[in-house]
mmCIF file of C-alpha atoms in Angstrom:
data_model
loop_
_atom_site.group_PDB
_atom_site.id
_atom_site.type_symbol
_atom_site.label_atom_id
_atom_site.label_comp_id
_atom_site.label_asym_id
_atom_site.label_seq_id
_atom_site.Cartn_x
_atom_site.Cartn_y
_atom_site.Cartn_z
ATOM 1 C CA MET A 148 -0.002 -0.010 -0.012
ATOM 2 C CA SER A 149 1.356 3.385 -1.020
ATOM 3 C CA ARG A 150 1.707 6.273 1.410
ATOM 4 C CA ILE A 151 -1.274 8.091 0.014
ATOM 5 C CA ASP A 152 -3.314 4.932 0.089
ATOM 6 C CA GLU A 153 -2.603 4.644 3.777
ATOM 7 C CA LEU A 154 -3.585 8.215 4.431
ATOM 8 C CA LEU A 155 -6.894 7.847 2.511
ATOM 9 C CA ALA A 156 -7.673 4.490 4.174
ATOM 10 C CA ASP A 157 -7.450 6.240 7.535
ATOM 11 C CA VAL A 158 -9.850 8.959 6.328
ATOM 12 C CA GLU A 159 -12.346 6.412 5.133
ATOM 13 C CA ALA A 160 -12.150 4.498 8.329
ATOM 14 C CA HIS A 161 -13.216 7.587 10.279
ATOM 15 C CA LEU A 162 -15.777 8.907 7.801
ATOM 16 C CA LYS A 163 -18.707 8.277 10.169
ATOM 17 C CA ASP A 164 -17.101 9.692 13.300
ATOM 18 C CA GLY A 165 -19.339 12.755 13.025
ATOM 19 C CA VAL A 166 -22.366 10.762 14.225
ATOM 20 C CA LEU A 167 -20.576 9.944 17.433
ATOM 21 C CA GLN A 168 -19.369 13.466 17.849
ATOM 22 C CA VAL A 169 -22.871 14.861 17.538
ATOM 23 C CA LYS A 170 -24.351 12.193 19.858
ATOM 24 C CA GLU A 171 -21.756 12.922 22.562
ATOM 25 C CA ALA A 172 -22.244 16.703 22.205
ATOM 26 C CA SER A 173 -26.004 16.329 22.499
ATOM 27 C CA GLU A 174 -25.734 14.172 25.547
ATOM 28 C CA LYS A 175 -23.628 16.841 27.211
ATOM 29 C CA GLY A 176 -26.275 19.441 26.498
ATOM 30 C CA ARG A 177 -24.732 21.227 23.562
ATOM 31 C CA PRO A 178 -27.338 22.412 21.066
ATOM 32 C CA ILE A 179 -27.307 20.788 17.592
ATOM 33 C CA VAL A 180 -28.623 22.818 14.657
ATOM 34 C CA GLY A 181 -29.432 20.961 11.452
ATOM 35 C CA THR A 182 -28.773 22.671 8.122
ATOM 36 C CA TYR A 183 -29.318 21.813 4.480
ATOM 37 C CA CYS A 184 -27.759 24.635 2.531
ATOM 38 C CA THR A 185 -24.612 26.733 2.281
ATOM 39 C CA PHE A 186 -26.712 29.868 2.912
ATOM 40 C CA ALA A 187 -27.024 28.846 6.552
ATOM 41 C CA PRO A 188 -24.266 30.956 8.266
ATOM 42 C CA TRP A 189 -21.962 28.581 10.121
ATOM 43 C CA GLU A 190 -20.378 31.419 12.030
ATOM 44 C CA LEU A 191 -23.645 32.579 13.658
ATOM 45 C CA ILE A 192 -24.691 29.122 14.654
ATOM 46 C CA THR A 193 -21.354 28.279 16.322
ATOM 47 C CA ALA A 194 -21.240 31.738 17.990
ATOM 48 C CA ALA A 195 -24.400 30.661 19.787
ATOM 49 C CA GLY A 196 -22.575 27.696 21.180
ATOM 50 C CA ALA A 197 -24.282 25.202 18.860
ATOM 51 C CA ILE A 198 -22.959 22.680 16.389
ATOM 52 C CA PRO A 199 -24.135 23.060 12.795
ATOM 53 C CA ALA A 200 -24.749 19.598 11.280
ATOM 54 C CA THR A 201 -25.497 19.018 7.628
ATOM 55 C CA LEU A 202 -28.678 16.915 7.529
ATOM 56 C CA CYS A 203 -29.126 13.758 5.406
ATOM 57 C CA ALA A 204 -30.406 14.415 1.873
ATOM 58 C CA ARG A 205 -28.276 12.153 -0.276
ATOM 59 C CA GLY A 206 -29.821 8.741 -0.469
ATOM 60 C CA GLU A 207 -32.548 6.971 -2.481
ATOM 61 C CA ASP A 208 -33.801 4.666 0.283
ATOM 62 C CA PRO A 209 -36.159 7.098 2.159
ATOM 63 C CA ILE A 210 -37.709 8.550 -1.004
ATOM 64 C CA THR A 211 -40.581 6.020 -1.121
ATOM 65 C CA ALA A 212 -41.666 7.056 2.377
ATOM 66 C CA ALA A 213 -41.357 10.737 1.392
ATOM 67 C CA GLU A 214 -43.637 10.220 -1.627
ATOM 68 C CA GLU A 215 -46.470 9.335 0.793
ATOM 69 C CA HIS A 216 -46.620 13.086 1.560
ATOM 70 C CA LEU A 217 -44.772 14.691 -1.381
ATOM 71 C CA PRO A 218 -45.384 14.545 -5.158
ATOM 72 C CA ARG A 219 -43.306 11.996 -7.109
ATOM 73 C CA ASN A 220 -42.237 14.517 -9.769
ATOM 74 C CA LEU A 221 -40.299 16.492 -7.118
ATOM 75 C CA CYS A 222 -36.505 16.949 -6.921
ATOM 76 C CA PRO A 223 -34.846 13.850 -5.322
ATOM 77 C CA LEU A 224 -32.872 16.030 -2.928
ATOM 78 C CA ILE A 225 -36.076 17.453 -1.474
ATOM 79 C CA LYS A 226 -37.715 14.017 -1.227
ATOM 80 C CA SER A 227 -34.629 12.466 0.291
ATOM 81 C CA SER A 228 -34.300 15.279 2.909
ATOM 82 C CA TYR A 229 -37.878 14.851 3.959
ATOM 83 C CA GLY A 230 -37.781 11.102 3.870
ATOM 84 C CA TYR A 231 -34.820 10.836 6.147
ATOM 85 C CA ALA A 232 -36.544 13.091 8.655
ATOM 86 C CA LEU A 233 -39.849 11.332 8.340
ATOM 87 C CA THR A 234 -38.335 7.818 8.918
ATOM 88 C CA ASP A 235 -35.875 9.067 11.569
ATOM 89 C CA LYS A 236 -33.011 7.477 9.675
ATOM 90 C CA CYS A 237 -30.761 10.518 9.793
ATOM 91 C CA PRO A 238 -28.807 10.612 13.070
ATOM 92 C CA TYR A 239 -28.111 14.285 12.695
ATOM 93 C CA PHE A 240 -31.788 15.070 12.329
ATOM 94 C CA HIS A 241 -32.512 12.816 15.294
ATOM 95 C CA PHE A 242 -30.197 14.711 17.609
ATOM 96 C CA CYS A 243 -30.772 18.250 16.308
ATOM 97 C CA ASP A 244 -32.668 20.794 18.431
ATOM 98 C CA MET A 245 -33.544 23.069 15.484
ATOM 99 C CA VAL A 246 -33.460 23.123 11.705
ATOM 100 C CA ILE A 247 -32.375 26.176 9.796
ATOM 101 C CA ALA A 248 -34.104 26.111 6.420
ATOM 102 C CA GLU A 249 -33.825 28.518 3.460
ATOM 103 C CA SER A 250 -36.184 29.549 0.658
ATOM 104 C CA THR A 251 -33.843 28.593 -2.152
ATOM 105 C CA CYS A 252 -36.690 26.976 -4.166
ATOM 106 C CA ASP A 253 -40.420 26.606 -3.976
ATOM 107 C CA GLY A 254 -40.204 22.818 -3.480
ATOM 108 C CA LYS A 255 -37.993 23.063 -0.451
ATOM 109 C CA LYS A 256 -39.929 26.012 1.004
ATOM 110 C CA LYS A 257 -43.236 24.041 0.932
ATOM 111 C CA MET A 258 -41.531 20.798 2.157
ATOM 112 C CA TYR A 259 -40.240 22.727 5.181
ATOM 113 C CA GLU A 260 -43.847 23.459 6.188
ATOM 114 C CA LEU A 261 -44.276 19.671 6.661
ATOM 115 C CA MET A 262 -40.928 19.260 8.292
ATOM 116 C CA SER A 263 -41.701 21.963 10.892
ATOM 117 C CA ARG A 264 -44.180 19.442 12.374
ATOM 118 C CA MET A 265 -41.219 17.294 13.421
ATOM 119 C CA LYS A 266 -38.660 19.833 14.673
ATOM 120 C CA PRO A 267 -38.492 23.508 15.514
ATOM 121 C CA LEU A 268 -37.610 25.177 12.176
ATOM 122 C CA HIS A 269 -36.435 28.593 11.258
ATOM 123 C CA LEU A 270 -36.876 29.604 7.637
ATOM 124 C CA MET A 271 -34.475 32.199 6.123
ATOM 125 C CA MET A 272 -36.126 34.161 3.349
ATOM 126 C CA LEU A 273 -33.456 34.557 0.664
ATOM 127 C CA PRO A 274 -33.565 37.511 -1.705
ATOM 128 C CA GLN A 275 -33.863 36.479 -5.329
ATOM 129 C CA THR A 276 -30.968 38.706 -6.335
ATOM 130 C CA ALA A 277 -27.566 39.540 -4.809
ATOM 131 C CA GLU A 278 -27.490 42.966 -6.465
ATOM 132 C CA GLY A 279 -28.456 46.262 -4.984
ATOM 133 C CA ASP A 280 -29.070 47.798 -1.520
ATOM 134 C CA VAL A 281 -32.562 46.411 -1.173
ATOM 135 C CA ALA A 282 -31.373 42.798 -1.434
ATOM 136 C CA ARG A 283 -28.483 43.424 0.881
ATOM 137 C CA SER A 284 -30.722 45.110 3.439
ATOM 138 C CA ALA A 285 -33.218 42.232 3.233
ATOM 139 C CA TRP A 286 -30.523 39.622 3.722
ATOM 140 C CA ARG A 287 -28.984 41.503 6.653
ATOM 141 C CA SER A 288 -32.434 41.539 8.236
ATOM 142 C CA GLU A 289 -32.601 37.744 7.823
ATOM 143 C CA LEU A 290 -29.211 37.302 9.571
ATOM 144 C CA ASP A 291 -30.371 39.589 12.434
ATOM 145 C CA ARG A 292 -33.642 37.575 12.673
ATOM 146 C CA LEU A 293 -31.699 34.283 12.805
ATOM 147 C CA LYS A 294 -29.368 35.677 15.428
ATOM 148 C CA ALA A 295 -32.286 36.661 17.615
ATOM 149 C CA ARG A 296 -33.924 33.248 17.159
ATOM 150 C CA LEU A 297 -30.727 31.460 18.195
ATOM 151 C CA GLU A 298 -30.273 33.668 21.216
ATOM 152 C CA ASP A 299 -33.825 33.011 22.307
ATOM 153 C CA ALA A 300 -33.708 29.224 21.595
ATOM 154 C CA PHE A 301 -30.488 28.620 23.461
ATOM 155 C CA SER A 302 -30.606 31.376 26.061
ATOM 156 C CA VAL A 303 -27.387 33.010 24.976
ATOM 157 C CA THR A 304 -26.194 36.405 23.857
ATOM 158 C CA ILE A 305 -24.220 36.484 20.589
ATOM 159 C CA ASP A 306 -21.808 39.415 20.556
ATOM 160 C CA ASP A 307 -19.485 40.626 17.825
ATOM 161 C CA GLU A 308 -16.431 39.204 19.518
ATOM 162 C CA ALA A 309 -17.931 35.675 19.493
ATOM 163 C CA ILE A 310 -18.900 35.986 15.824
ATOM 164 C CA SER A 311 -15.417 37.292 14.880
ATOM 165 C CA LYS A 312 -13.745 34.292 16.560
ATOM 166 C CA ARG A 313 -15.972 31.920 14.579
ATOM 167 C CA ILE A 314 -15.305 33.801 11.366
ATOM 168 C CA ALA A 315 -11.567 33.378 11.910
ATOM 169 C CA LEU A 316 -11.859 29.663 12.603
ATOM 170 C CA ARG A 317 -14.093 29.030 9.584
ATOM 171 C CA ASN A 318 -11.756 31.023 7.380
ATOM 172 C CA ARG A 319 -8.886 28.810 8.557
ATOM 173 C CA GLU A 320 -10.899 25.797 7.530
ATOM 174 C CA ARG A 321 -11.687 27.355 4.141
ATOM 175 C CA MET A 322 -7.954 28.064 3.580
ATOM 176 C CA ALA A 323 -7.122 24.497 4.552
ATOM 177 C CA LEU A 324 -9.701 23.161 2.109
ATOM 178 C CA ASN A 325 -8.349 25.443 -0.613
ATOM 179 C CA SER A 326 -4.886 23.846 -0.050
ATOM 180 C CA LEU A 327 -6.517 20.454 -0.581
ATOM 181 C CA TRP A 328 -8.162 21.550 -3.821
ATOM 182 C CA GLU A 329 -4.842 23.028 -4.923
ATOM 183 C CA LEU A 330 -3.557 19.452 -5.204
ATOM 184 C CA SER A 331 -5.810 19.024 -8.226
ATOM 185 C CA ARG A 332 -4.219 21.980 -9.976
ATOM 186 C CA LEU A 333 -1.033 19.924 -10.338
ATOM 187 C CA ASP A 334 -0.323 18.207 -13.642
ATOM 188 C CA PRO A 335 -1.189 15.417 -13.196
ATOM 189 C CA PRO A 336 -3.318 15.899 -10.067
ATOM 190 C CA ALA A 337 -1.997 14.519 -6.845
ATOM 191 C CA ILE A 338 -5.271 12.711 -6.015
ATOM 192 C CA THR A 339 -8.310 11.623 -7.979
ATOM 193 C CA GLY A 340 -11.639 13.381 -7.911
ATOM 194 C CA ARG A 341 -13.182 10.559 -5.791
ATOM 195 C CA GLU A 342 -10.401 10.982 -3.260
ATOM 196 C CA GLN A 343 -10.855 14.762 -3.132
ATOM 197 C CA PHE A 344 -14.599 14.228 -2.588
ATOM 198 C CA LEU A 345 -13.909 11.698 0.160
ATOM 199 C CA ILE A 346 -11.657 14.066 2.154
ATOM 200 C CA SER A 347 -14.105 16.954 1.660
ATOM 201 C CA GLU A 348 -16.967 14.787 2.967
ATOM 202 C CA TYR A 349 -14.879 13.803 6.041
ATOM 203 C CA CYS A 350 -14.245 17.529 6.746
ATOM 204 C CA GLU A 351 -17.894 18.423 6.379
ATOM 205 C CA PHE A 352 -18.909 15.904 9.044
ATOM 206 C CA HIS A 353 -16.045 16.494 11.449
ATOM 207 C CA PHE A 354 -17.378 18.866 14.069
ATOM 208 C CA HIS A 355 -14.251 19.624 16.092
ATOM 209 C CA LYS A 356 -12.931 22.282 13.702
ATOM 210 C CA GLU A 357 -10.046 23.315 16.053
ATOM 211 C CA GLU A 358 -8.698 19.746 15.550
ATOM 212 C CA LEU A 359 -9.713 19.417 11.984
ATOM 213 C CA VAL A 360 -7.828 22.429 10.541
ATOM 214 C CA PRO A 361 -4.286 21.298 11.595
ATOM 215 C CA TRP A 362 -5.092 17.711 10.718
ATOM 216 C CA LEU A 363 -6.125 18.705 7.208
ATOM 217 C CA GLY A 364 -3.047 20.888 6.800
ATOM 218 C CA ASN A 365 -0.867 17.949 7.735
ATOM 219 C CA LEU A 366 -2.714 15.559 5.422
ATOM 220 C CA VAL A 367 -2.271 17.901 2.491
ATOM 221 C CA TYR A 368 1.425 18.269 3.339
ATOM 222 C CA GLN A 369 1.931 14.494 3.428
ATOM 223 C CA ILE A 370 0.101 13.979 0.110
ATOM 224 C CA ARG A 371 2.128 16.686 -1.577
ATOM 225 C CA GLU A 372 5.361 15.317 -0.186
ATOM 226 C CA ALA A 373 4.551 11.833 -1.515
ATOM 227 C CA TYR A 374 3.638 13.428 -4.890
ATOM 228 C CA ASP A 375 6.951 15.313 -4.960
ATOM 229 C CA GLN A 376 8.751 12.010 -4.288
ATOM 230 C CA GLY A 377 7.203 10.509 -7.422
ATOM 231 C CA GLU A 378 3.947 8.944 -6.314
ATOM 232 C CA ARG A 379 1.326 9.243 -9.096
ATOM 233 C CA ARG A 380 -2.339 8.348 -8.876
ATOM 234 C CA VAL A 381 -3.516 9.915 -12.110
ATOM 235 C CA GLY A 382 -2.161 9.360 -15.595
ATOM 236 C CA LYS A 383 -0.417 12.336 -17.253
ATOM 237 C CA ASP A 384 -2.869 12.196 -20.212
ATOM 238 C CA ALA A 385 -6.094 11.912 -18.229
ATOM 239 C CA PRO A 386 -8.621 14.522 -19.385
ATOM 240 C CA ARG A 387 -9.255 17.126 -16.671
ATOM 241 C CA ILE A 388 -12.947 17.617 -15.884
ATOM 242 C CA LEU A 389 -14.784 20.219 -13.874
ATOM 243 C CA ILE A 390 -18.211 19.229 -12.504
ATOM 244 C CA THR A 391 -20.732 21.998 -11.890
ATOM 245 C CA GLY A 392 -24.431 22.152 -10.998
ATOM 246 C CA CYS A 393 -26.578 20.611 -8.275
ATOM 247 C CA PRO A 394 -25.240 18.985 -5.037
ATOM 248 C CA LEU A 395 -23.485 15.710 -5.809
ATOM 249 C CA GLY A 396 -24.070 13.798 -2.587
ATOM 250 C CA GLY A 397 -26.666 11.401 -4.005
ATOM 251 C CA ALA A 398 -25.230 11.493 -7.549
ATOM 252 C CA GLN A 399 -21.678 10.368 -6.979
ATOM 253 C CA LYS A 400 -22.275 7.887 -9.816
ATOM 254 C CA VAL A 401 -21.350 10.732 -12.173
ATOM 255 C CA ILE A 402 -17.911 11.054 -10.598
ATOM 256 C CA HIS A 403 -17.421 7.314 -10.910
ATOM 257 C CA ALA A 404 -18.541 7.283 -14.549
ATOM 258 C CA ILE A 405 -16.058 10.027 -15.423
ATOM 259 C CA GLU A 406 -13.120 8.468 -13.690
ATOM 260 C CA ASP A 407 -13.927 4.898 -14.701
ATOM 261 C CA ALA A 408 -13.695 6.129 -18.254
ATOM 262 C CA GLY A 409 -10.136 7.389 -17.708
ATOM 263 C CA ALA A 410 -10.663 11.038 -16.940
ATOM 264 C CA VAL A 411 -10.110 12.838 -13.593
ATOM 265 C CA VAL A 412 -12.378 15.323 -11.854
ATOM 266 C CA VAL A 413 -10.160 18.259 -10.779
ATOM 267 C CA CYS A 414 -12.744 20.709 -9.504
ATOM 268 C CA TYR A 415 -16.268 20.738 -8.078
ATOM 269 C CA GLU A 416 -18.322 23.868 -8.530
ATOM 270 C CA ASN A 417 -21.298 22.466 -6.699
ATOM 271 C CA CYS A 418 -23.178 23.399 -3.537
ATOM 272 C CA GLY A 419 -21.000 22.787 -0.467
ATOM 273 C CA GLY A 420 -17.721 22.969 -2.326
ATOM 274 C CA VAL A 421 -15.775 25.815 -3.856
ATOM 275 C CA LYS A 422 -19.060 27.710 -4.545
ATOM 276 C CA GLU A 423 -19.132 28.769 -0.824
ATOM 277 C CA LEU A 424 -16.081 27.436 0.924
ATOM 278 C CA GLY A 425 -13.701 28.849 -1.641
ATOM 279 C CA PHE A 426 -14.353 32.404 -0.460
ATOM 280 C CA LEU A 427 -13.337 33.967 2.843
ATOM 281 C CA VAL A 428 -15.283 36.265 5.137
ATOM 282 C CA ASP A 429 -13.627 39.719 5.441
ATOM 283 C CA GLU A 430 -12.213 39.748 8.989
ATOM 284 C CA ASP A 431 -11.473 43.477 8.874
ATOM 285 C CA ARG A 432 -15.128 44.512 8.667
ATOM 286 C CA PRO A 433 -17.913 44.499 11.350
ATOM 287 C CA PRO A 434 -18.801 40.805 11.507
ATOM 288 C CA MET A 435 -22.476 40.964 10.722
ATOM 289 C CA GLU A 436 -21.793 43.207 7.718
ATOM 290 C CA ALA A 437 -19.139 40.865 6.489
ATOM 291 C CA LEU A 438 -21.347 37.796 6.870
ATOM 292 C CA THR A 439 -24.172 39.545 5.004
ATOM 293 C CA ASP A 440 -21.964 40.127 1.920
ATOM 294 C CA LYS A 441 -20.294 36.744 2.113
ATOM 295 C CA TYR A 442 -23.407 34.614 2.083
ATOM 296 C CA LEU A 443 -25.467 36.849 -0.173
ATOM 297 C CA ASN A 444 -22.885 36.308 -2.923
ATOM 298 C CA VAL A 445 -23.003 32.467 -2.978
ATOM 299 C CA GLY A 446 -23.472 31.735 -6.672
ATOM 300 C CA CYS A 447 -26.711 29.745 -6.409
ATOM 301 C CA SER A 448 -28.933 29.269 -9.483
ATOM 302 C CA VAL A 449 -31.873 30.848 -7.587
ATOM 303 C CA MET A 450 -30.162 34.202 -7.925
ATOM 304 C CA THR A 451 -30.979 36.445 -10.903
ATOM 305 C CA PRO A 452 -28.741 37.436 -12.495
ATOM 306 C CA ASN A 453 -26.308 34.807 -11.265
ATOM 307 C CA THR A 454 -23.151 36.677 -12.148
ATOM 308 C CA SER A 455 -21.281 35.342 -9.130
ATOM 309 C CA ARG A 456 -21.523 31.766 -10.379
ATOM 310 C CA MET A 457 -20.640 32.640 -13.963
ATOM 311 C CA ASP A 458 -17.611 34.704 -12.994
ATOM 312 C CA ASN A 459 -16.344 31.971 -10.615
ATOM 313 C CA LEU A 460 -16.944 29.201 -13.191
ATOM 314 C CA LYS A 461 -14.901 30.983 -15.836
ATOM 315 C CA ASN A 462 -12.084 31.507 -13.411
ATOM 316 C CA LEU A 463 -12.070 27.895 -12.241
ATOM 317 C CA ILE A 464 -12.050 26.565 -15.798
ATOM 318 C CA GLU A 465 -8.821 28.530 -16.527
ATOM 319 C CA SER A 466 -7.102 28.106 -13.155
ATOM 320 C CA TYR A 467 -7.575 24.271 -13.086
ATOM 321 C CA ASN A 468 -6.639 23.959 -16.709
ATOM 322 C CA VAL A 469 -9.866 22.140 -17.448
ATOM 323 C CA ASP A 470 -10.355 20.073 -20.589
ATOM 324 C CA GLY A 471 -14.127 19.744 -20.350
ATOM 325 C CA VAL A 472 -17.137 20.629 -18.129
ATOM 326 C CA VAL A 473 -19.876 18.269 -17.006
ATOM 327 C CA GLU A 474 -22.984 19.875 -15.511
ATOM 328 C CA VAL A 475 -25.128 17.742 -13.171
ATOM 329 C CA VAL A 476 -28.782 18.690 -12.850
ATOM 330 C CA LEU A 477 -31.095 16.784 -10.620
ATOM 331 C CA GLN A 478 -34.524 16.004 -12.058
ATOM 332 C CA ALA A 479 -37.087 18.734 -11.397
ATOM 333 C CA CYS A 480 -34.435 21.285 -10.310
ATOM 334 C CA HIS A 481 -35.783 24.009 -12.532
ATOM 335 C CA THR A 482 -33.422 26.849 -11.742
ATOM 336 C CA TYR A 483 -30.305 24.820 -12.490
ATOM 337 C CA ALA A 484 -31.980 23.273 -15.565
ATOM 338 C CA VAL A 485 -32.793 26.718 -16.999
ATOM 339 C CA GLU A 486 -29.249 27.976 -16.207
ATOM 340 C CA THR A 487 -27.637 25.163 -18.247
ATOM 341 C CA TYR A 488 -28.092 27.345 -21.396
ATOM 342 C CA GLU A 489 -25.971 30.169 -19.998
ATOM 343 C CA VAL A 490 -23.398 27.778 -18.516
ATOM 344 C CA ARG A 491 -23.119 26.009 -21.877
ATOM 345 C CA GLU A 492 -22.467 29.325 -23.628
ATOM 346 C CA LEU A 493 -19.893 30.288 -21.101
ATOM 347 C CA VAL A 494 -17.990 26.994 -21.272
ATOM 348 C CA ARG A 495 -17.965 26.946 -25.045
ATOM 349 C CA SER A 496 -16.737 30.575 -25.172
ATOM 350 C CA THR A 497 -13.558 29.283 -23.467
ATOM 351 C CA GLY A 498 -13.091 26.681 -26.190
ATOM 352 C CA ARG A 499 -13.916 23.695 -23.958
ATOM 353 C CA PRO A 500 -16.554 21.079 -24.597
ATOM 354 C CA TYR A 501 -19.652 20.876 -22.337
ATOM 355 C CA MET A 502 -22.236 18.275 -21.467
ATOM 356 C CA SER A 503 -25.293 18.330 -19.279
ATOM 357 C CA VAL A 504 -26.409 15.311 -17.267
ATOM 358 C CA GLU A 505 -29.934 15.144 -15.773
ATOM 359 C CA THR A 506 -30.207 12.467 -13.196
ATOM 360 C CA ASP A 507 -31.662 11.414 -9.828
ATOM 361 C CA TYR A 508 -30.484 9.209 -6.944
ATOM 362 C CA SER A 509 -31.366 5.916 -8.456
ATOM 363 C CA LYS A 510 -28.983 3.377 -10.019
ATOM 364 C CA SER A 511 -31.181 2.871 -13.084
ATOM 365 C CA ASP A 512 -29.172 5.158 -15.392
ATOM 366 C CA ILE A 513 -25.614 4.075 -14.444
ATOM 367 C CA GLY A 514 -25.167 2.227 -17.765
ATOM 368 C CA GLN A 515 -26.523 5.122 -19.765
ATOM 369 C CA LEU A 516 -24.278 7.575 -17.896
ATOM 370 C CA ALA A 517 -21.249 5.440 -18.680
ATOM 371 C CA THR A 518 -22.064 5.405 -22.377
ATOM 372 C CA ARG A 519 -22.796 9.166 -22.623
ATOM 373 C CA ILE A 520 -19.782 10.231 -20.565
ATOM 374 C CA GLY A 521 -17.493 7.804 -22.381
ATOM 375 C CA ALA A 522 -18.562 9.339 -25.716
ATOM 376 C CA PHE A 523 -18.069 12.856 -24.362
ATOM 377 C CA LEU A 524 -14.537 12.078 -23.186
ATOM 378 C CA GLU A 525 -13.617 10.639 -26.551
ATOM 379 C CA MET A 526 -14.164 14.071 -28.035
ATOM 380 C CA LEU A 527 -11.553 15.707 -25.801
#
């Protein structure tokens, strides 16, 4: 077993440690706040003394139960989210004291009405544009409203000093993650896209961030050292692919299809990845003002116009020396589906080929995906 294999085997062995961490924290009386989206401000939640835990929304199994309450022609992410909560098969939902929801789409917004019957739920009303003083003022009001709800729910006072400390810690984690993603800028990349996804997943569900940040820095150092000493995990001629679009948790089959066909995923411009974590909060500004601007500019497809996503996507294509772009759209995700036209235009303007994949969480299209992606890669 190579040095990097040993490092990654250790990561995989501890991938589910987050469940135990949340259980132990809950038993000690620490509040657990469930979240679904990158618009939920991590820094405010932790400044209240709570642990933000990403709730389950990535599996096919609970969808049948969800369809007893929800329409079948709904996005699989929404049905999975609700199904896990309904069947109590998500440990993070089980232990959480509150859910922070967000009005990123009509389907989720209405689903949250049903979910609020199971747990206390706070819905953040997201402006539909990131541009202008009206949108910024509205989003600042939502952050203030969330702050007040957290203070009331957990009997705490959240001051600027507490928020600033959390901003600094989260920024350190973002910088450590950026150093991980930098490994894929190398030619060839130091790790595969699957391996990058694995490490990112581990980091998302590790709730002791003070321990995580130096651990991740050391992991990246050891991988880079092994790479510099000649260890190669990706062929020199492997096409370099950027994946964009909807969250990939339940659609990892797309990553597998790409890499099984001989390419390598070097960058993820999806929810939960570089779209939010790639950008720092300005530590030199008043903390609530800085958080307002940071989270309002997440390049989600619900925003109109979505200039943040398009600008970031163009930069990532160039900086990762991408050979092609694959966009993943979950069935019935209308905003991302409509935005594929603009993304396709942008990608082709850079001289790179583009393909869009519409899928769900089932395994029924794995063969079709392999065929389509294989044909796409042959064009590169």
